[in-house]
Short mmCIF file of C-alpha atoms and ligand atoms in Angstrom, two decimals:
data_model
loop_
_atom_site.label_atom_id
_atom_site.label_comp_id
_atom_site.label_asym_id
_atom_site.label_seq_id
_atom_site.Cartn_x
_atom_site.Cartn_y
_atom_site.Cartn_z
CA MET O 58 0.94 -25.26 2.30
CA THR O 59 2.29 -28.46 0.80
CA ASP O 60 4.85 -30.72 2.44
CA GLU O 61 7.11 -30.05 -0.53
CA ARG O 62 7.47 -26.43 0.65
CA ALA O 63 7.78 -27.19 4.35
CA ALA O 64 11.37 -27.14 5.57
CA ARG O 65 12.68 -30.34 7.11
CA ARG O 66 13.23 -29.61 10.78
CA ILE O 67 15.83 -31.78 12.44
CA ASP O 68 14.33 -33.82 15.26
CA PRO O 69 15.59 -32.60 18.69
CA ALA O 70 16.52 -36.25 19.41
CA ASP O 71 18.92 -36.12 16.45
CA ILE O 72 20.50 -32.92 17.81
CA ALA O 73 20.83 -34.60 21.22
CA ALA O 74 22.58 -37.50 19.48
CA GLN O 75 25.10 -35.04 18.01
CA LEU O 76 25.83 -33.71 21.50
CA ARG O 77 26.44 -37.30 22.60
CA PHE O 78 28.96 -37.67 19.74
CA CYS O 79 30.68 -34.56 21.12
CA GLY O 80 31.00 -36.33 24.48
CA GLU O 81 32.36 -39.49 22.84
CA ILE O 82 34.98 -37.53 20.91
CA LYS O 83 35.98 -35.80 24.14
CA GLU O 84 36.54 -39.21 25.77
CA LEU O 85 38.39 -40.49 22.72
CA LEU O 86 40.82 -37.58 22.84
CA GLU O 87 41.22 -37.56 26.61
CA GLY O 88 44.84 -37.55 27.78
CA ARG O 89 46.12 -35.95 24.55
CA GLY O 90 46.91 -32.72 26.41
CA PRO O 91 45.21 -29.38 25.81
CA LEU O 92 43.21 -29.70 22.62
CA LEU O 93 43.19 -26.80 20.20
CA ALA O 94 41.18 -26.22 17.03
CA ASN O 95 41.96 -23.76 14.24
CA ILE O 96 38.96 -22.38 12.34
CA GLN O 97 39.45 -20.32 9.16
CA THR O 98 36.36 -18.64 7.76
CA TYR O 99 35.91 -17.24 4.22
CA GLY O 100 32.88 -15.62 2.61
CA CYS O 101 29.83 -13.91 4.00
CA GLN O 102 28.36 -13.43 7.48
CA GLN O 103 26.35 -16.61 7.01
CA ASN O 104 29.65 -18.47 7.07
CA VAL O 105 30.79 -16.49 10.11
CA ALA O 106 27.58 -17.56 11.89
CA ASP O 107 28.12 -21.18 10.78
CA SER O 108 31.69 -21.12 12.09
CA GLN O 109 30.39 -19.93 15.45
CA ARG O 110 28.18 -23.04 15.58
CA LEU O 111 31.10 -25.28 14.59
CA MET O 112 33.08 -23.66 17.41
CA GLY O 113 30.16 -24.33 19.76
CA MET O 114 30.28 -28.03 18.86
CA LEU O 115 34.08 -28.15 19.16
CA ARG O 116 33.90 -26.56 22.59
CA GLU O 117 31.52 -29.34 23.64
CA MET O 118 34.23 -31.78 22.52
CA GLY O 119 36.70 -30.06 24.86
CA PHE O 120 38.54 -27.90 22.34
CA GLY O 121 39.99 -24.45 22.84
CA PHE O 122 40.90 -22.30 19.84
CA THR O 123 44.10 -21.11 18.18
CA GLY O 124 44.93 -18.89 15.23
CA ASP O 125 47.89 -21.12 14.32
CA PRO O 126 47.14 -24.31 12.34
CA CYS O 127 50.51 -25.80 13.40
CA GLU O 128 49.31 -25.93 17.04
CA ALA O 129 45.93 -27.44 16.23
CA ALA O 130 44.68 -31.01 16.51
CA ILE O 131 41.82 -30.11 14.20
CA ILE O 132 41.74 -27.56 11.39
CA VAL O 133 38.46 -26.42 9.84
CA ILE O 134 38.40 -24.38 6.64
CA ASN O 135 34.92 -22.90 6.11
CA THR O 136 34.83 -21.94 2.44
CA CYS O 137 33.04 -19.63 0.00
CA ALA O 138 32.29 -20.30 -3.68
CA ILE O 139 30.89 -16.93 -4.72
CA ARG O 140 33.78 -15.97 -7.03
CA GLU O 141 36.70 -17.84 -8.54
CA ASN O 142 39.18 -15.86 -6.44
CA ALA O 143 37.58 -17.05 -3.22
CA GLU O 144 38.04 -20.65 -4.39
CA LYS O 145 41.62 -20.14 -5.52
CA LYS O 146 42.53 -18.69 -2.15
CA VAL O 147 41.09 -21.73 -0.36
CA PHE O 148 42.90 -24.22 -2.61
CA GLY O 149 46.12 -22.32 -1.82
CA VAL O 150 45.49 -22.47 1.92
CA VAL O 151 44.51 -26.15 1.82
CA GLY O 152 47.57 -26.97 -0.31
CA GLN O 153 49.81 -25.45 2.38
CA LEU O 154 48.26 -27.70 5.03
CA VAL O 155 50.11 -30.69 3.51
CA HIS O 156 53.12 -29.51 5.50
CA VAL O 157 51.12 -29.27 8.71
CA LYS O 158 49.93 -32.84 8.18
CA GLU O 159 53.48 -34.05 7.50
CA ARG O 160 54.61 -32.61 10.80
CA ASN O 161 51.54 -33.77 12.69
CA PRO O 162 49.94 -36.78 10.98
CA ASP O 163 47.28 -36.99 13.72
CA ALA O 164 45.88 -33.56 12.84
CA VAL O 165 42.40 -33.79 11.34
CA ILE O 166 41.80 -31.44 8.39
CA CYS O 167 38.20 -30.52 7.57
CA LEU O 168 36.80 -28.45 4.73
CA CYS O 169 33.21 -27.25 4.88
CA GLY O 170 31.01 -24.46 3.55
CA CYS O 171 29.83 -23.61 0.06
CA MET O 172 32.80 -24.97 -1.94
CA ALA O 173 32.27 -28.41 -0.43
CA GLN O 174 28.79 -28.48 -1.94
CA GLN O 175 30.12 -27.70 -5.41
CA GLU O 176 30.71 -30.89 -7.35
CA THR O 177 33.82 -29.81 -9.24
CA ALA O 178 35.55 -28.52 -6.10
CA ALA O 179 34.59 -31.62 -4.09
CA GLU O 180 35.99 -33.89 -6.84
CA LYS O 181 39.24 -31.95 -6.89
CA LEU O 182 39.54 -32.35 -3.11
CA ARG O 183 38.80 -36.05 -3.33
CA ALA O 184 41.40 -36.70 -6.02
CA SER O 185 44.20 -34.23 -5.39
CA TYR O 186 44.02 -33.08 -1.76
CA ARG O 187 44.25 -36.43 0.00
CA HIS O 188 45.42 -34.87 3.27
CA VAL O 189 41.90 -33.45 3.77
CA ASP O 190 40.07 -35.91 6.05
CA LEU O 191 36.54 -34.55 6.19
CA VAL O 192 34.52 -32.60 3.62
CA PHE O 193 30.94 -31.51 4.34
CA GLY O 194 28.56 -28.98 2.84
CA PRO O 195 26.41 -26.38 4.65
CA GLN O 196 23.48 -28.81 4.65
CA ALA O 197 25.44 -31.27 6.80
CA LEU O 198 26.79 -28.74 9.32
CA TRP O 199 24.57 -29.97 12.15
CA LYS O 200 26.04 -33.48 11.74
CA PHE O 201 29.63 -32.31 12.21
CA PRO O 202 30.18 -34.24 15.50
CA GLU O 203 28.97 -37.51 13.95
CA LEU O 204 31.11 -37.02 10.84
CA LEU O 205 34.17 -36.17 12.90
CA HIS O 206 33.52 -39.24 15.07
CA GLN O 207 33.56 -41.37 11.91
CA VAL O 208 36.90 -39.87 10.87
CA CYS O 209 38.40 -40.47 14.34
CA THR O 210 37.12 -44.02 14.84
CA LYS O 211 37.20 -45.47 11.33
CA ARG O 212 40.37 -43.67 10.30
CA LYS O 213 39.05 -43.02 6.81
CA ARG O 214 38.19 -39.96 4.74
CA VAL O 215 34.56 -38.85 5.00
CA PHE O 216 32.62 -36.83 2.41
CA SER O 217 29.11 -35.61 3.24
CA ILE O 218 28.09 -33.50 0.27
CA GLU O 219 24.66 -34.77 -0.77
CA ASN O 220 22.84 -32.02 -2.60
CA GLU O 221 19.79 -31.67 -0.37
CA ARG O 222 17.06 -29.05 -0.24
CA GLY O 223 18.39 -28.29 3.23
CA SER O 224 16.97 -28.44 6.73
CA ILE O 225 16.69 -26.37 9.90
CA ALA O 226 18.57 -27.45 13.01
CA GLU O 227 17.73 -25.68 16.29
CA GLY O 228 19.56 -25.94 19.58
CA LEU O 229 23.16 -26.33 18.40
CA PRO O 230 25.69 -24.72 20.75
CA VAL O 231 27.28 -21.43 19.62
CA VAL O 232 30.48 -19.61 20.55
CA ARG O 233 30.06 -15.89 19.94
CA GLU O 234 33.38 -14.18 19.67
CA SER O 235 32.41 -10.80 21.03
CA GLY O 236 29.95 -9.94 23.75
CA VAL O 237 28.80 -6.95 21.72
CA LYS O 238 27.81 -8.12 18.24
CA ALA O 239 25.82 -11.19 17.32
CA TRP O 240 24.67 -12.78 14.06
CA VAL O 241 21.30 -14.49 14.01
CA SER O 242 20.28 -16.50 10.94
CA ILE O 243 16.55 -16.16 10.42
CA MET O 244 16.45 -18.23 7.25
CA TYR O 245 18.68 -20.35 5.08
CA GLY O 246 19.07 -20.97 1.35
CA CYS O 247 17.89 -18.97 -1.64
CA ASN O 248 15.23 -19.44 -4.32
CA ASN O 249 16.05 -16.45 -6.47
CA PHE O 250 18.49 -17.99 -8.93
CA CYS O 251 20.07 -14.74 -10.09
CA SER O 252 21.72 -15.97 -13.27
CA TYR O 253 25.32 -15.33 -12.13
CA CYS O 254 25.03 -16.72 -8.61
CA ILE O 255 26.12 -20.05 -7.13
CA VAL O 256 24.39 -19.64 -3.76
CA PRO O 257 21.05 -21.35 -4.62
CA TYR O 258 23.00 -24.40 -5.82
CA VAL O 259 25.14 -24.75 -2.71
CA ARG O 260 22.84 -23.51 0.06
CA GLY O 261 19.63 -25.30 -0.90
CA ARG O 262 16.06 -23.98 -0.94
CA GLU O 263 14.76 -21.06 1.08
CA ARG O 264 13.59 -22.05 4.57
CA SER O 265 12.59 -19.90 7.53
CA ARG O 266 13.24 -20.54 11.20
CA LYS O 267 10.14 -20.37 13.37
CA PRO O 268 9.50 -16.90 14.80
CA GLU O 269 9.37 -18.27 18.36
CA ASP O 270 12.88 -19.75 18.00
CA ILE O 271 14.26 -16.47 16.61
CA LEU O 272 12.53 -14.37 19.28
CA ALA O 273 13.81 -16.64 22.07
CA GLU O 274 17.38 -16.34 20.74
CA ILE O 275 17.20 -12.56 20.51
CA ARG O 276 15.63 -12.26 23.96
CA ARG O 277 18.56 -14.26 25.34
CA LEU O 278 21.10 -12.12 23.49
CA ALA O 279 19.49 -8.90 24.74
CA GLU O 280 19.51 -10.26 28.31
CA GLU O 281 23.17 -11.22 27.98
CA GLY O 282 23.96 -7.62 27.01
CA PHE O 283 24.57 -7.98 23.24
CA ARG O 284 24.15 -4.56 21.69
CA ASP O 285 24.26 -5.06 17.93
CA ILE O 286 22.31 -7.96 16.45
CA THR O 287 22.28 -8.64 12.70
CA LEU O 288 19.57 -10.85 11.25
CA LEU O 289 20.92 -12.94 8.38
CA GLY O 290 19.39 -14.44 5.26
CA GLN O 291 20.21 -14.37 1.54
CA ASN O 292 16.94 -12.50 1.06
CA VAL O 293 15.37 -11.63 4.40
CA ASN O 294 12.34 -10.19 2.58
CA SER O 295 11.31 -13.74 1.66
CA TYR O 296 11.12 -14.60 5.36
CA GLY O 297 8.02 -16.54 6.35
CA LYS O 298 6.83 -17.60 2.91
CA ASP O 299 7.26 -21.24 3.91
CA LEU O 300 5.79 -20.97 7.43
CA ASP O 301 2.44 -22.46 8.47
CA GLU O 302 1.34 -19.25 10.13
CA PRO O 303 1.42 -16.13 8.01
CA MET O 304 4.26 -13.87 9.06
CA ASP O 305 6.46 -11.76 6.84
CA PHE O 306 9.79 -10.07 7.55
CA ALA O 307 8.24 -6.75 8.56
CA ASP O 308 5.98 -8.61 11.06
CA LEU O 309 9.05 -10.37 12.45
CA LEU O 310 10.83 -7.02 12.91
CA SER O 311 7.82 -5.64 14.78
CA GLU O 312 7.81 -8.66 17.11
CA ILE O 313 11.56 -8.42 17.74
CA ASP O 314 11.25 -4.70 18.45
CA LYS O 315 9.01 -5.47 21.47
CA ILE O 316 11.89 -7.27 23.21
CA PRO O 317 13.19 -4.90 25.89
CA GLY O 318 16.88 -3.97 26.07
CA ASP O 319 19.54 -1.59 24.88
CA TYR O 320 20.32 -3.13 21.50
CA ARG O 321 20.11 -2.43 17.78
CA ILE O 322 18.77 -4.70 15.09
CA ARG O 323 20.23 -4.78 11.58
CA PHE O 324 19.58 -7.20 8.77
CA MET O 325 21.05 -8.39 5.51
CA THR O 326 20.39 -8.98 2.74
CA SER O 327 17.25 -7.33 1.50
CA HIS O 328 16.39 -8.13 -2.13
CA PRO O 329 14.98 -5.01 -3.84
CA LYS O 330 12.26 -6.94 -5.64
CA ASP O 331 10.54 -7.75 -2.32
CA ALA O 332 11.41 -4.61 -0.33
CA GLY O 333 8.55 -2.15 -0.10
CA ALA O 334 6.47 0.35 1.81
CA LYS O 335 5.52 -2.07 4.61
CA LEU O 336 9.18 -2.85 5.35
CA PHE O 337 10.24 0.82 5.25
CA GLU O 338 7.38 1.96 7.48
CA THR O 339 8.14 -0.83 9.96
CA MET O 340 11.83 0.11 10.04
CA ALA O 341 10.92 3.77 10.60
CA ARG O 342 8.56 2.88 13.46
CA CYS O 343 10.68 0.32 15.33
CA GLY O 344 13.07 1.99 17.79
CA HIS O 345 15.49 -0.94 17.95
CA VAL O 346 15.86 -1.21 14.17
CA ALA O 347 18.87 0.69 12.77
CA LYS O 348 18.04 3.09 9.98
CA GLN O 349 20.38 1.33 7.61
CA LEU O 350 19.57 -0.65 4.50
CA HIS O 351 21.80 -2.83 2.38
CA LEU O 352 19.85 -2.97 -0.87
CA PRO O 353 22.04 -4.58 -3.56
CA VAL O 354 21.21 -3.21 -7.00
CA GLN O 355 23.89 -5.21 -8.94
CA SER O 356 23.45 -3.08 -12.11
CA GLY O 357 21.98 0.23 -13.21
CA SER O 358 20.93 -1.08 -16.63
CA SER O 359 17.45 -2.55 -16.96
CA ARG O 360 18.63 -4.80 -19.79
CA VAL O 361 21.43 -6.26 -17.67
CA LEU O 362 19.14 -6.57 -14.64
CA LYS O 363 16.78 -8.68 -16.76
CA ALA O 364 19.66 -10.89 -17.94
CA MET O 365 20.69 -11.23 -14.29
CA ASN O 366 17.13 -12.38 -13.43
CA ARG O 367 16.87 -9.78 -10.66
CA GLY O 368 13.15 -9.07 -11.05
CA TYR O 369 13.23 -5.23 -11.10
CA THR O 370 14.19 -2.43 -13.46
CA ARG O 371 16.42 0.57 -12.84
CA GLU O 372 13.33 2.76 -12.44
CA GLN O 373 11.65 0.37 -10.00
CA TYR O 374 14.81 0.24 -7.92
CA LEU O 375 15.12 4.02 -7.80
CA GLU O 376 11.47 4.23 -6.74
CA LYS O 377 12.18 1.89 -3.79
CA VAL O 378 15.10 4.09 -2.75
CA ARG O 379 12.80 7.11 -2.91
CA GLN O 380 10.21 5.34 -0.73
CA ALA O 381 12.86 4.27 1.79
CA ARG O 382 14.16 7.83 2.06
CA GLU O 383 10.66 9.23 2.36
CA ALA O 384 10.03 6.92 5.36
CA MET O 385 13.53 7.47 6.85
CA PRO O 386 15.18 10.69 5.63
CA ASP O 387 18.52 9.88 7.33
CA ILE O 388 18.74 6.30 6.14
CA VAL O 389 22.23 4.96 5.40
CA LEU O 390 22.15 3.06 2.10
CA THR O 391 24.68 0.54 0.81
CA SER O 392 24.72 -1.79 -2.17
CA ASP O 393 26.49 -4.57 -4.06
CA ILE O 394 27.46 -4.09 -7.71
CA ILE O 395 28.73 -6.45 -10.39
CA ILE O 396 30.68 -4.99 -13.30
CA GLY O 397 31.26 -6.95 -16.50
CA PHE O 398 28.28 -9.32 -16.55
CA PRO O 399 28.51 -11.33 -19.82
CA GLY O 400 27.43 -9.14 -22.73
CA GLU O 401 27.43 -5.92 -20.69
CA THR O 402 28.51 -2.97 -22.85
CA GLU O 403 30.49 0.05 -21.75
CA ALA O 404 27.35 2.19 -22.01
CA GLU O 405 25.51 -0.23 -19.72
CA ALA O 406 28.34 -0.22 -17.19
CA MET O 407 28.20 3.58 -17.24
CA GLU O 408 24.46 3.36 -16.50
CA THR O 409 25.52 1.64 -13.28
CA VAL O 410 27.94 4.48 -12.52
CA SER O 411 25.17 7.01 -13.13
CA LEU O 412 22.77 5.10 -10.86
CA VAL O 413 25.41 5.09 -8.12
CA GLU O 414 25.77 8.86 -8.52
CA GLU O 415 22.02 9.34 -8.52
CA VAL O 416 21.45 7.30 -5.34
CA GLY O 417 24.53 8.55 -3.49
CA TYR O 418 25.23 5.38 -1.49
CA ASP O 419 27.14 5.66 1.76
CA ALA O 420 29.28 2.68 0.72
CA LEU O 421 29.44 0.00 -1.96
CA PHE O 422 30.69 -3.58 -2.25
CA THR O 423 31.93 -3.88 -5.83
CA PHE O 424 32.85 -6.99 -7.80
CA ILE O 425 34.02 -7.88 -11.28
CA TYR O 426 31.85 -10.67 -12.67
CA SER O 427 33.28 -14.14 -12.13
CA PRO O 428 31.77 -17.07 -14.06
CA ARG O 429 30.45 -19.83 -11.78
CA PRO O 430 30.23 -23.27 -13.37
CA GLY O 431 26.65 -24.53 -13.49
CA THR O 432 24.98 -21.10 -13.50
CA PRO O 433 23.11 -19.85 -16.61
CA ALA O 434 25.34 -16.75 -16.97
CA ALA O 435 28.46 -18.90 -17.24
CA LYS O 436 27.12 -20.21 -20.58
CA LEU O 437 26.68 -16.72 -22.10
CA PRO O 438 29.22 -15.25 -24.50
CA ASP O 439 31.54 -12.89 -22.62
CA PRO O 440 33.55 -11.00 -25.26
CA VAL O 441 34.82 -8.06 -23.16
CA SER O 442 38.38 -8.43 -21.86
CA ARG O 443 39.21 -8.41 -18.18
CA ALA O 444 41.38 -5.30 -18.76
CA GLU O 445 38.42 -3.38 -20.21
CA LYS O 446 36.15 -4.46 -17.35
CA GLN O 447 38.82 -3.22 -14.96
CA VAL O 448 38.67 0.25 -16.56
CA TRP O 449 34.87 0.38 -16.02
CA PHE O 450 35.33 -0.93 -12.50
CA ASP O 451 37.87 1.79 -11.69
CA LYS O 452 35.44 4.45 -12.94
CA LEU O 453 32.79 3.05 -10.61
CA LEU O 454 35.19 3.09 -7.66
CA GLU O 455 36.25 6.62 -8.43
CA ALA O 456 32.64 7.78 -8.44
CA GLN O 457 31.85 5.98 -5.18
CA ASN O 458 34.99 7.17 -3.42
CA ARG O 459 34.07 10.74 -4.30
CA ILE O 460 30.55 10.26 -2.93
CA SER O 461 31.71 8.49 0.24
CA SER O 462 34.30 11.14 1.10
CA GLN O 463 31.75 13.87 0.47
CA LEU O 464 29.14 12.20 2.68
CA HIS O 465 31.75 11.56 5.35
CA ARG O 466 32.89 15.20 5.27
CA GLY O 467 29.28 16.14 6.01
CA TYR O 468 29.62 14.43 9.42
CA VAL O 469 32.55 16.61 10.54
CA GLY O 470 31.48 18.91 13.37
CA ARG O 471 28.39 16.83 14.15
CA THR O 472 27.89 14.83 17.35
CA VAL O 473 26.70 11.26 16.73
CA ARG O 474 25.85 8.35 18.96
CA VAL O 475 28.09 5.33 18.41
CA LEU O 476 28.51 1.87 19.84
CA VAL O 477 32.14 1.09 20.67
CA ASP O 478 32.56 -2.38 19.22
CA GLY O 479 36.23 -3.32 19.36
CA GLU O 480 39.88 -2.51 18.99
CA SER O 481 41.16 -1.20 15.66
CA GLY O 482 44.79 -2.32 15.79
CA ASP O 483 45.87 1.29 15.11
CA SER O 484 47.79 2.74 18.05
CA GLN O 485 46.77 6.31 17.21
CA TRP O 486 43.05 5.51 17.05
CA PRO O 487 42.82 2.35 19.14
CA LEU O 488 39.04 1.91 19.25
CA SER O 489 36.53 1.24 16.51
CA SER O 490 32.88 2.13 16.81
CA ARG O 491 29.80 2.27 14.62
CA THR O 492 27.07 4.82 14.12
CA GLU O 493 23.47 3.67 13.98
CA GLY O 494 23.90 3.57 10.19
CA ASN O 495 26.95 1.29 10.66
CA ARG O 496 29.51 3.92 9.56
CA LEU O 497 32.93 3.22 11.03
CA VAL O 498 34.19 5.79 13.56
CA HIS O 499 37.75 5.57 14.93
CA LEU O 500 38.17 6.76 18.51
CA LYS O 501 40.79 7.26 21.20
CA GLY O 502 40.17 5.58 24.53
CA GLY O 503 40.59 2.41 26.60
CA ARG O 504 39.25 -1.12 26.06
CA ASP O 505 36.83 -0.61 28.96
CA LEU O 506 34.64 1.44 26.63
CA ILE O 507 33.92 -1.57 24.38
CA GLY O 508 30.22 -2.40 24.44
CA GLN O 509 29.16 1.11 25.46
CA TYR O 510 27.13 3.68 23.57
CA MET O 511 28.85 7.07 23.47
CA ASP O 512 28.20 10.50 22.04
CA VAL O 513 31.17 11.50 19.91
CA ARG O 514 32.01 14.65 17.98
CA ILE O 515 33.31 13.89 14.49
CA ILE O 516 36.55 15.80 13.98
CA ASP O 517 37.89 14.30 10.73
CA SER O 518 36.98 11.88 7.93
CA ASN O 519 38.30 10.09 4.86
CA THR O 520 36.76 7.91 2.14
CA TRP O 521 36.29 4.90 4.39
CA ALA O 522 35.84 6.16 7.92
CA LEU O 523 35.15 8.94 10.39
CA PHE O 524 37.33 10.02 13.31
CA GLY O 525 35.70 11.10 16.55
CA GLU O 526 36.31 12.62 19.94
CA ILE O 527 34.36 11.42 22.93
CA SER O 528 32.12 14.27 24.07
CA PRO O 529 32.29 15.26 27.74
CA GLU O 530 29.17 14.13 29.67
N1 SAH M 748 21.90 -12.66 -1.33
C1 SAH M 748 22.62 -11.49 -1.49
C2 SAH M 748 24.00 -11.63 -2.07
C3 SAH M 748 24.90 -12.71 -1.67
S1 SAH M 748 26.38 -12.79 -2.57
C4 SAH M 748 21.84 -10.61 -2.46
O1 SAH M 748 21.07 -11.06 -3.24
O2 SAH M 748 22.09 -9.43 -2.44
C5 SAH M 748 27.10 -11.20 -2.32
C6 SAH M 748 27.38 -10.46 -3.57
O3 SAH M 748 28.35 -11.12 -4.37
C7 SAH M 748 26.21 -10.30 -4.52
O4 SAH M 748 25.34 -9.30 -4.13
C8 SAH M 748 26.88 -9.97 -5.82
O5 SAH M 748 27.11 -8.60 -5.96
C9 SAH M 748 28.23 -10.69 -5.69
N2 SAH M 748 28.28 -11.86 -6.58
C10 SAH M 748 27.50 -12.97 -6.57
N3 SAH M 748 27.83 -13.81 -7.57
C11 SAH M 748 28.86 -13.22 -8.24
C12 SAH M 748 29.63 -13.59 -9.38
N4 SAH M 748 29.41 -14.72 -10.04
N5 SAH M 748 30.60 -12.72 -9.79
C13 SAH M 748 30.82 -11.56 -9.15
N6 SAH M 748 30.12 -11.17 -8.07
C14 SAH M 748 29.14 -11.99 -7.61
FE1 SF4 M 749 22.57 -15.07 -5.14
FE2 SF4 M 749 20.53 -13.70 -6.03
FE3 SF4 M 749 20.16 -15.47 -4.08
FE4 SF4 M 749 21.48 -13.21 -3.60
S1 SF4 M 749 19.32 -13.37 -4.17
S2 SF4 M 749 22.07 -15.25 -2.98
S3 SF4 M 749 22.55 -12.85 -5.51
S4 SF4 M 749 20.74 -15.92 -6.17
FE1 F3S M 750 30.16 -17.40 -0.17
FE2 F3S M 750 28.44 -19.23 0.48
FE3 F3S M 750 28.27 -16.84 1.56
S1 F3S M 750 29.21 -18.88 -1.54
S2 F3S M 750 29.09 -15.52 -0.01
S3 F3S M 750 29.91 -18.24 1.83
S4 F3S M 750 26.58 -18.18 1.04
#
């Protein structure tokens, strides 16, 4: 393996230095009363996991947390750049913070995440959003205490948005919001360069954490009683390609599975081009691994898939689904779909609808294509109107809603094992829980059940969820 491929691992001494900066900030802010931070997270689970590390660092600085930016001494907006809408929303939120800053000029406003790493967005922040004090991209997350220290001591705006390949930082503190579910990043970045996607440009090159670090983290989580652990990576099937010792994702799953405890392992996302028999057989064999697979197809047209640079055809994808079902007949399958890729015709969009019907996914995440500046797809002619794309999109939703409600109806009368994972906010069905396949089941019962596995009888269903009754022992 060449050095070029090896991920830069942050020296533990540099992490220790960041913890010292946390201490210095704590001293600096001493006497200012109870310190609160407000963290707002957009985008995918990777961002949720990053925010939990930012919260870990803020806790070291003496901060508690609030949902109200007006009460906060520091506000962190962790952003997503995947579609234009996500960006618009963030600019709206950040614009509103002008008023917070007027009322409390000492408040420090930070913007981080994928938008920060996008040149055009960073320039806009620099020029037109002058109340934002600190801007840093995902590659600089581990340096947050040092950057914040610069803002506090030098009283100037700080931008840390160098476009790096990215690094791996171990040993940063984490605040996990629930004692039940945990996110564990196993790798960072993406090398796939799907032609529509911004992620490889803002998250740097693919790099894998060492297996021993991942295993130690999961062992700790299992000991602490976490029940539902999701391994994160843009394409977990590329795990290990950059490691000195040969280990692929299926090997990692087998190693994790040996860790004792009452927990389930899930993972996302699995790129279809690298998912295969070894992964499916490993999933089937490993008792801790949930029989659930998020396998984003994006399109059902082989021509569009090629233009998307996805690396598989419709037929190859369907063959992988067949293999997965052969290994795990009850597997719960979900997918992501993009409608309206530049140049996509109505017939091609309908090929996607027919693929969705053929596979019969349990659920879908569906998007209308959004051009991302700097990606190859953004340069392609895109003659179809938004209104027409919406019509295709609605047909897709209609098909999926039909399939989901049908599959959900099939659960009624069955008894399934669920993990109660939180409150739902609905007074009639106050608890939410998940089946092994991650299907949402609403339940009646008290908070004390959160974190427990229960057998429940499904008594009703709709397109999005199941409704269950706790079975008597
Ligand atoms: N790494 C994951 C996806 C991360 S982004 C994977 O490869 O599956 C999550 C989803 O957002 C993608 O699967 C895709 O469906 C959607 N997406 C990405 N870029 C998009 C764009 N420019 N417009 C619309 N949807 C997009
Ligand atoms: Fe984007 Fe493709 Fe990488 Fe997923 S695999 S993050 S869609 S480039
Ligand atoms: Fe968005 Fe970045 Fe995730 S662009 S989807 S937050 S990797």
